[in-house]
Coordinates of C-alpha atoms and ligand atoms in Angstrom, one line a residue:
M1 CA -16.3 189.7 73.5
K2 CA -16.0 187.9 76.8
K3 CA -12.2 187.7 76.3
K4 CA -12.1 191.5 75.7
V5 CA -14.0 192.2 78.9
S6 CA -11.7 190.1 81.0
F7 CA -8.7 191.8 79.4
A8 CA -10.2 195.1 80.3
A9 CA -10.8 193.9 83.8
L10 CA -7.2 192.8 84.1
F11 CA -6.1 196.2 82.8
V12 CA -8.2 197.9 85.4
C13 CA -6.6 195.7 88.0
V14 CA -3.1 196.6 86.9
L15 CA -4.1 200.3 87.1
A16 CA -5.6 199.7 90.5
V17 CA -2.4 198.1 91.7
C18 CA -0.5 201.2 90.4
A19 CA -2.9 203.4 92.2
L20 CA -2.4 201.4 95.4
V21 CA 1.4 201.5 95.1
L22 CA 1.3 205.3 94.5
A23 CA -1.2 205.8 97.3
G24 CA 0.9 203.7 99.7
C25 CA 4.1 205.6 98.7
G26 CA 2.7 209.0 99.1
G27 CA 0.6 208.7 102.2
S28 CA -2.7 210.5 102.3
S29 CA -1.5 213.7 100.5
S30 CA -0.8 211.8 97.2
D31 CA -4.1 209.9 97.0
S32 CA -5.4 212.3 94.4
T33 CA -2.2 212.1 92.4
A34 CA -2.5 208.3 92.4
T35 CA -6.0 208.4 91.1
D36 CA -5.1 211.0 88.4
S37 CA -2.2 208.9 87.2
A38 CA -4.0 205.7 87.2
S39 CA -6.7 207.1 85.0
T40 CA -4.2 208.0 82.3
D41 CA -3.2 204.7 80.9
A42 CA -0.5 206.1 78.6
T43 CA 1.5 207.3 81.6
A44 CA 0.8 204.3 83.8
T45 CA 4.2 202.8 83.2
D46 CA 6.1 206.0 83.8
Q47 CA 4.1 206.6 87.0
E48 CA 4.9 203.1 88.2
T49 CA 8.6 203.7 87.6
T50 CA 8.4 207.0 89.6
A51 CA 6.5 205.3 92.4
A52 CA 9.2 202.7 92.6
A53 CA 11.9 205.3 92.7
T54 CA 10.4 207.6 95.2
G55 CA 10.2 205.3 98.2
D56 CA 7.5 206.4 100.6
Y57 CA 8.1 210.1 100.7
K58 CA 5.8 212.9 99.6
L59 CA 6.5 215.2 96.7
V60 CA 4.8 218.5 95.9
E61 CA 4.7 217.5 92.3
D62 CA 4.8 213.8 91.3
G63 CA 8.2 212.6 89.9
K64 CA 9.9 216.0 90.6
L65 CA 12.2 217.3 93.3
T66 CA 10.9 220.9 93.7
C67 CA 13.6 223.2 95.0
I68 CA 13.8 226.7 96.4
S69 CA 16.6 229.1 97.2
N70 CA 17.7 232.7 97.2
L71 CA 19.4 232.9 93.8
Y72 CA 21.9 235.7 94.7
F73 CA 24.6 233.7 96.4
P74 CA 27.2 232.7 93.9
P75 CA 28.8 230.3 93.3
F76 CA 26.2 228.3 95.3
E77 CA 23.2 229.7 93.4
S78 CA 22.6 232.5 91.0
M79 CA 20.7 233.3 87.8
D80 CA 22.6 232.8 84.5
D81 CA 22.4 236.1 82.7
K82 CA 22.0 234.5 79.2
S83 CA 19.7 231.5 79.9
G84 CA 17.8 233.0 82.8
E85 CA 18.2 229.6 84.5
P86 CA 19.5 229.0 88.0
V87 CA 23.2 227.9 88.0
G88 CA 25.7 227.0 90.7
Y89 CA 27.0 224.5 93.2
D90 CA 23.6 223.8 94.8
I91 CA 21.9 223.7 91.5
D92 CA 24.3 220.9 90.4
M93 CA 23.8 219.2 93.8
S94 CA 20.0 219.3 93.2
K95 CA 20.3 217.9 89.8
A96 CA 22.6 215.1 91.0
L97 CA 20.3 214.4 94.0
A98 CA 17.3 214.2 91.7
E99 CA 19.1 211.9 89.3
H100 CA 20.2 209.6 92.1
M101 CA 16.6 209.5 93.3
G102 CA 15.1 208.8 89.9
L103 CA 13.4 212.2 89.8
E104 CA 13.4 215.3 87.7
V105 CA 14.5 218.6 89.2
N106 CA 12.1 221.6 89.3
W107 CA 13.4 225.0 90.4
L108 CA 11.0 227.7 91.6
P109 CA 11.8 231.4 91.4
S110 CA 14.2 233.0 93.9
Q111 CA 12.9 234.0 97.2
A112 CA 14.2 235.9 100.3
F113 CA 16.7 233.8 102.2
D114 CA 14.8 234.3 105.5
S115 CA 11.6 233.0 103.9
L116 CA 13.0 229.6 102.9
V117 CA 12.7 227.8 106.2
P118 CA 9.2 229.1 106.8
T119 CA 8.2 228.0 103.3
I120 CA 9.5 224.5 103.8
K121 CA 7.9 224.3 107.2
T122 CA 4.5 225.3 105.9
G123 CA 4.7 222.8 103.1
G124 CA 3.0 222.5 99.8
T125 CA 5.3 224.8 97.8
A126 CA 8.7 223.0 97.6
D127 CA 10.2 219.8 98.7
I128 CA 13.6 221.1 99.6
A129 CA 15.5 224.4 100.2
I130 CA 19.1 224.1 99.0
A131 CA 20.7 227.5 99.6
G132 CA 24.2 227.4 101.1
M133 CA 22.2 227.0 104.3
T134 CA 24.1 226.4 107.5
I135 CA 22.8 223.6 109.8
T136 CA 21.9 225.4 113.0
D137 CA 19.9 224.4 116.1
A138 CA 17.3 227.1 115.5
R139 CA 16.6 225.9 111.9
Q140 CA 16.5 222.3 113.1
K141 CA 13.7 223.2 115.4
E142 CA 11.6 224.3 112.4
V143 CA 12.7 221.9 109.7
D144 CA 14.8 218.8 109.2
M145 CA 18.3 219.5 107.9
S146 CA 20.0 216.8 105.8
D147 CA 23.5 215.5 106.6
P148 CA 26.2 218.2 105.8
Y149 CA 27.4 218.4 102.2
I150 CA 30.1 221.1 102.5
D151 CA 32.0 223.0 105.2
S152 CA 32.0 226.8 105.4
N153 CA 33.2 229.8 107.5
Q154 CA 32.5 233.5 107.7
S155 CA 34.6 236.4 106.4
L156 CA 34.9 240.1 106.9
V157 CA 35.1 242.1 103.7
T158 CA 36.0 245.7 103.0
K159 CA 36.9 247.8 100.0
V160 CA 40.5 247.6 98.8
G161 CA 42.5 250.4 100.5
S162 CA 40.2 250.5 103.5
K163 CA 42.0 250.5 106.8
E164 CA 39.0 249.1 108.8
T165 CA 39.7 246.2 111.1
M166 CA 37.5 244.0 113.2
E167 CA 38.3 246.3 116.1
S168 CA 37.7 249.6 114.3
L169 CA 34.4 248.3 112.9
D170 CA 33.0 247.6 116.4
D171 CA 31.7 251.1 116.7
A172 CA 28.1 252.6 116.3
S173 CA 29.3 254.9 113.5
K174 CA 30.3 251.9 111.4
K175 CA 27.8 250.1 109.1
V176 CA 28.3 246.4 108.5
A177 CA 26.1 244.9 105.8
V178 CA 24.8 241.4 106.2
Q179 CA 22.1 239.2 104.5
A180 CA 19.0 239.1 106.6
G181 CA 18.4 235.9 108.5
T182 CA 21.8 234.5 107.9
T183 CA 24.5 233.2 110.2
G184 CA 26.6 236.1 109.0
E185 CA 24.0 238.5 110.5
E186 CA 24.0 236.5 113.7
W187 CA 27.8 236.6 113.9
V188 CA 27.8 240.4 113.6
L189 CA 25.1 240.8 116.2
E190 CA 27.0 238.7 118.6
N191 CA 30.6 239.8 117.9
L192 CA 30.5 243.4 116.6
T193 CA 28.0 244.4 119.3
N194 CA 28.7 248.1 118.9
A195 CA 28.6 248.3 115.1
T196 CA 25.4 249.1 113.2
A197 CA 24.4 245.9 111.4
V198 CA 22.5 246.6 108.2
P199 CA 20.4 243.6 107.1
L200 CA 19.9 243.4 103.3
D201 CA 18.0 241.1 100.9
D202 CA 21.1 239.5 99.4
I203 CA 24.8 239.5 99.5
I204 CA 25.2 241.1 96.0
S205 CA 23.6 244.3 97.3
A206 CA 25.9 244.2 100.3
M207 CA 29.0 243.9 98.1
T208 CA 27.8 246.7 95.8
G209 CA 27.1 248.8 98.9
V210 CA 30.6 248.3 100.2
Q211 CA 32.0 249.0 96.8
T212 CA 30.1 252.4 96.5
G213 CA 30.8 253.3 100.2
S214 CA 27.3 252.9 101.6
Y215 CA 28.7 250.4 104.1
D216 CA 32.1 250.1 105.8
A217 CA 32.2 246.3 105.6
L218 CA 30.2 243.2 105.2
V219 CA 30.2 239.8 106.7
T220 CA 29.3 236.7 104.6
D221 CA 30.2 233.1 104.0
L222 CA 33.9 232.8 103.1
P223 CA 33.5 230.7 99.9
V224 CA 31.0 233.3 98.5
A225 CA 33.3 236.2 99.4
S226 CA 36.4 234.5 97.8
Y227 CA 34.5 233.6 94.7
Q228 CA 32.9 237.0 94.2
I229 CA 36.1 238.9 94.8
K230 CA 37.9 236.7 92.3
N231 CA 35.2 236.9 89.6
S232 CA 33.2 240.1 90.0
F233 CA 34.4 242.4 92.8
A234 CA 38.1 242.9 92.4
D235 CA 38.0 246.1 94.4
L236 CA 36.9 244.3 97.6
Q237 CA 39.1 242.4 99.9
I238 CA 38.8 239.8 102.7
V239 CA 40.2 241.4 105.8
E240 CA 39.7 238.4 108.0
S241 CA 38.5 234.8 107.7
I242 CA 36.2 234.0 110.7
P243 CA 36.5 230.3 111.6
T244 CA 32.8 229.5 112.5
G245 CA 33.1 225.9 111.4
E246 CA 29.7 225.9 109.6
Q247 CA 28.3 223.1 107.5
Y248 CA 25.6 223.4 104.8
G249 CA 22.6 221.1 104.8
I250 CA 19.4 220.8 102.8
A251 CA 16.1 221.9 104.5
I252 CA 13.2 219.4 104.4
S253 CA 9.8 219.5 106.1
K254 CA 9.6 217.6 109.4
D255 CA 6.4 216.1 108.0
N256 CA 8.4 214.2 105.4
P257 CA 11.0 212.2 107.3
A258 CA 11.2 209.6 104.4
L259 CA 12.4 212.4 102.1
T260 CA 15.1 213.4 104.5
A261 CA 16.2 209.7 104.6
A262 CA 16.2 209.5 100.8
I263 CA 18.2 212.7 100.5
N264 CA 20.7 211.5 103.0
E265 CA 21.0 208.2 101.1
A266 CA 21.5 210.1 97.8
L267 CA 24.1 212.3 99.5
A268 CA 26.0 209.3 100.8
E269 CA 26.0 207.8 97.3
M270 CA 27.2 211.1 95.8
R271 CA 30.0 211.1 98.3
T272 CA 31.3 207.7 97.4
D273 CA 30.6 207.7 93.6
G274 CA 32.7 210.9 93.0
T275 CA 29.7 213.2 92.2
M276 CA 30.5 215.6 95.2
D277 CA 34.2 215.8 94.3
E278 CA 33.2 216.6 90.7
I279 CA 30.9 219.4 91.7
Q280 CA 33.5 220.9 94.1
V281 CA 36.2 220.8 91.4
K282 CA 33.8 222.4 88.9
W283 CA 33.0 225.4 91.2
F284 CA 36.1 225.7 93.4
G285 CA 38.8 224.3 91.1
S286 CA 39.7 221.6 93.7
K287 CA 38.3 219.4 96.3
L288 CA 37.6 221.4 99.4
Ligands
LIG301 N1 25.3 230.0 105.3 C1 24.6 231.2 105.7 C2 23.4 230.8 106.5 O1 23.0 229.7 106.4 C3 24.2 232.1 104.5 C4 23.3 231.5 103.5 C5 22.8 232.4 102.4 O2 23.0 233.6 102.5 N2 22.3 231.8 101.3 O3 22.8 231.6 107.1

């Protein structure tokens, strides 16, 4: 009997240590998680592994890298028609990141692109936004951006047969569709100052609108325009590549610097172990 009691006491101690490790890792926000997990002895070992893998950053859901995006930006992110699951370059990136960090990946439903940074800034919903998101000074004031993981530029797109040029479009009678809150929108506002910029929810609506004649042109990220014209919008054309020299990064809350560090570490590993090349070849046919 005495022996049993001391074994139980020892077991409680082990759980208490797990709780302390988890509490220490997660800071104050994960105190309740630590208590919950410590009280479930069956998962104590799993929780301990997770705690070891997660360093000292906070996660919205224990053991999971919870991601948000606007899922209308192929090939970076879109919804697979058949499975209803998110697919794309950024989805593969998120899975590889999670794997390198010893976490599972958890994708939340699509949301408007211009709501992603505010959501990350507010906290509590998702750990990262991975959304073909250009690293900009304005965004870096609101959230942390990871190290860059791919280069990008803008492009001007019209319907095949259209005679519009950059010059002809710079006129109040011309409608140029953009995705609200993007660097493409910013570019149009700064460079086609006379044109009527039409901000839309997503770039698929912009492409469909140019196709049907609602808009004279659109400006979007070059890799997205190229991919979409090749795969779904054969009647659109790239009139001009616009060398903006953008780089995509992952948005993380400024309250979670340890997560930014862990993401950057995982990105560095993925750069050297061939994972990044593999994802680029899968979605673009070659290393970019
Ligand atoms: N790269 C652009 C930006 O960051 C567009 C991103 C997007 O539409 N998903 O603004």
